[in-house]
Short mmCIF file of C-alpha atoms in Angstrom, two decimals:
data_model
loop_
_atom_site.label_atom_id
_atom_site.label_comp_id
_atom_site.label_asym_id
_atom_site.label_seq_id
_atom_site.Cartn_x
_atom_site.Cartn_y
_atom_site.Cartn_z
CA MET A 1 0.20 -0.26 0.51
CA GLY A 2 1.20 3.33 -1.15
CA THR A 3 1.83 6.77 0.82
CA PHE A 4 0.92 9.73 -0.98
CA LYS A 5 2.89 12.58 0.03
CA ALA A 6 0.63 14.71 1.34
CA GLU A 7 -0.25 11.54 4.12
CA PHE A 8 3.21 11.32 4.41
CA ILE A 9 3.96 14.76 5.59
CA GLU A 10 1.48 14.85 8.20
CA LEU A 11 2.27 12.33 9.62
CA ALA A 12 5.34 13.19 10.09
CA ASN A 13 3.36 16.55 11.35
CA GLU A 14 1.98 14.66 13.76
CA LEU A 15 4.47 12.41 15.01
CA ILE A 16 7.23 15.36 15.16
CA ASN A 17 4.63 18.17 16.89
CA SER A 18 2.36 16.22 18.87
CA GLU A 19 4.24 11.48 19.34
CA PHE A 20 7.44 13.35 19.82
CA ALA A 21 6.37 16.54 20.95
CA ASP A 22 8.32 16.40 24.78
CA PHE A 23 11.63 15.60 23.09
CA ARG A 24 11.71 18.33 20.95
CA VAL A 25 14.38 21.51 21.00
CA SER A 26 14.22 24.90 20.09
CA MET A 27 16.56 25.74 17.38
CA THR A 28 17.66 29.05 15.06
CA ILE A 29 19.35 28.05 11.90
CA SER A 30 20.68 31.74 10.49
CA LYS A 31 22.66 32.56 7.22
CA ASP A 32 24.65 35.59 6.50
CA GLY A 33 24.29 38.34 4.44
CA GLU A 34 26.20 38.86 1.31
CA TYR A 35 27.68 41.84 0.30
CA ASN A 36 28.04 42.39 -3.81
CA PRO A 37 31.05 44.58 -3.97
CA ILE A 38 30.05 45.65 -7.55
CA THR A 39 26.38 46.27 -6.85
CA GLN A 40 28.49 48.06 -3.19
CA THR A 41 24.63 46.63 -1.95
CA GLU A 42 24.74 43.50 1.05
CA SER A 43 21.01 41.56 0.08
CA GLY A 44 20.33 40.10 3.97
CA GLY A 45 20.99 37.79 6.25
CA GLU A 46 17.89 34.64 7.32
CA SER A 47 17.19 33.15 10.24
CA TYR A 48 14.39 30.70 10.54
CA SER A 49 13.55 29.39 14.43
CA MET A 50 12.46 25.31 14.85
CA LEU A 51 12.37 22.20 16.80
CA ALA A 52 14.19 19.72 16.58
CA ILE A 53 14.10 16.06 18.48
CA PRO A 54 17.79 14.68 19.04
CA LEU A 55 18.31 10.60 17.05
CA ASP A 56 20.43 7.87 18.76
CA LEU A 57 23.31 7.47 16.55
CA LYS A 58 21.75 4.01 15.39
CA SER A 59 18.83 6.12 13.68
CA ALA A 60 21.24 8.02 12.01
CA SER A 61 22.90 5.62 10.89
CA GLU A 62 19.92 5.09 8.34
CA ILE A 63 20.22 8.09 7.62
CA PHE A 64 24.17 9.65 7.21
CA GLU A 65 27.14 7.46 5.93
CA ASN A 66 30.22 7.15 9.13
CA VAL A 67 27.92 8.41 12.06
CA THR A 68 30.04 9.20 15.01
CA ASN A 69 29.91 10.35 18.44
CA SER A 70 31.40 13.14 18.35
CA SER A 71 28.02 15.00 16.07
CA LEU A 72 24.88 15.95 16.97
CA TYR A 73 22.34 14.24 14.28
CA VAL A 74 18.79 16.15 14.97
CA VAL A 75 15.25 15.78 12.94
CA ALA A 76 13.05 18.80 12.41
CA TYR A 77 9.21 19.71 10.79
CA LYS A 78 10.08 20.87 7.29
CA GLY A 79 6.33 22.28 7.18
CA THR A 80 6.06 25.87 5.99
CA THR A 81 8.99 26.44 7.08
CA SER A 82 11.58 28.69 4.73
CA PRO A 83 14.19 28.41 3.41
CA GLN A 84 12.66 25.21 1.01
CA THR A 85 16.58 23.74 0.79
CA LEU A 86 19.04 24.05 4.09
CA ASP A 87 22.50 22.86 3.03
CA ALA A 88 25.84 23.13 5.44
CA SER A 89 26.32 27.02 4.51
CA TYR A 90 23.95 27.73 7.48
CA THR A 91 24.87 28.02 11.20
CA CYS A 92 22.65 26.72 14.12
CA VAL A 93 21.87 27.26 18.39
CA TYR A 94 20.61 24.67 19.04
CA ASP A 95 19.72 24.48 22.44
CA GLY A 96 21.56 27.76 23.72
CA GLU A 97 24.61 26.57 21.72
CA ALA A 98 27.06 27.35 18.58
CA MET A 99 26.45 24.20 16.57
CA THR A 100 27.72 23.82 12.71
CA ILE A 101 25.71 21.30 9.94
CA GLN A 102 27.74 19.55 8.92
CA ALA A 103 25.00 17.71 6.83
CA VAL A 104 21.24 17.86 5.72
CA GLU A 105 18.63 14.73 4.38
CA ASN A 106 15.65 15.58 3.62
CA ASP A 107 13.57 12.73 3.47
CA ALA A 108 11.52 11.56 -0.02
CA ALA A 109 8.68 13.86 0.92
CA GLY A 110 10.24 17.19 1.28
CA ALA A 111 8.65 16.84 4.98
CA ALA A 112 11.61 16.64 7.55
CA TRP A 113 15.29 18.55 7.93
CA PHE A 114 17.95 15.29 8.96
CA MET A 115 20.51 17.55 10.13
CA GLN A 116 24.50 16.83 11.67
CA LEU A 117 26.08 19.24 14.00
CA ALA A 118 28.79 20.00 15.23
CA LYS A 119 30.47 22.48 18.08
#
């Protein structure tokens, strides 16, 4: 029995935001603006707040290669959160601590981001 993309997004929302709500931790992702010396203008930076759930190493190893205990692995519900694409050029503050985003994986339906974070 197949699952439609909209059904998977609804399921991810229910699991992350309801069933596992007690495990969510605040996280802010951001990206600095860029300066264009030719036009002498600076594009604005971006900042987005969300909640993420930490993953155990076994679960993380099913998503990422070379999983180590020196990194933190989390899943965050994407929903209508911008940006629609997220990569390692963003930085994050996870539970009040500044971290770098080392890797980002999207699920097939585009409902959640799986991230590898490091101090």
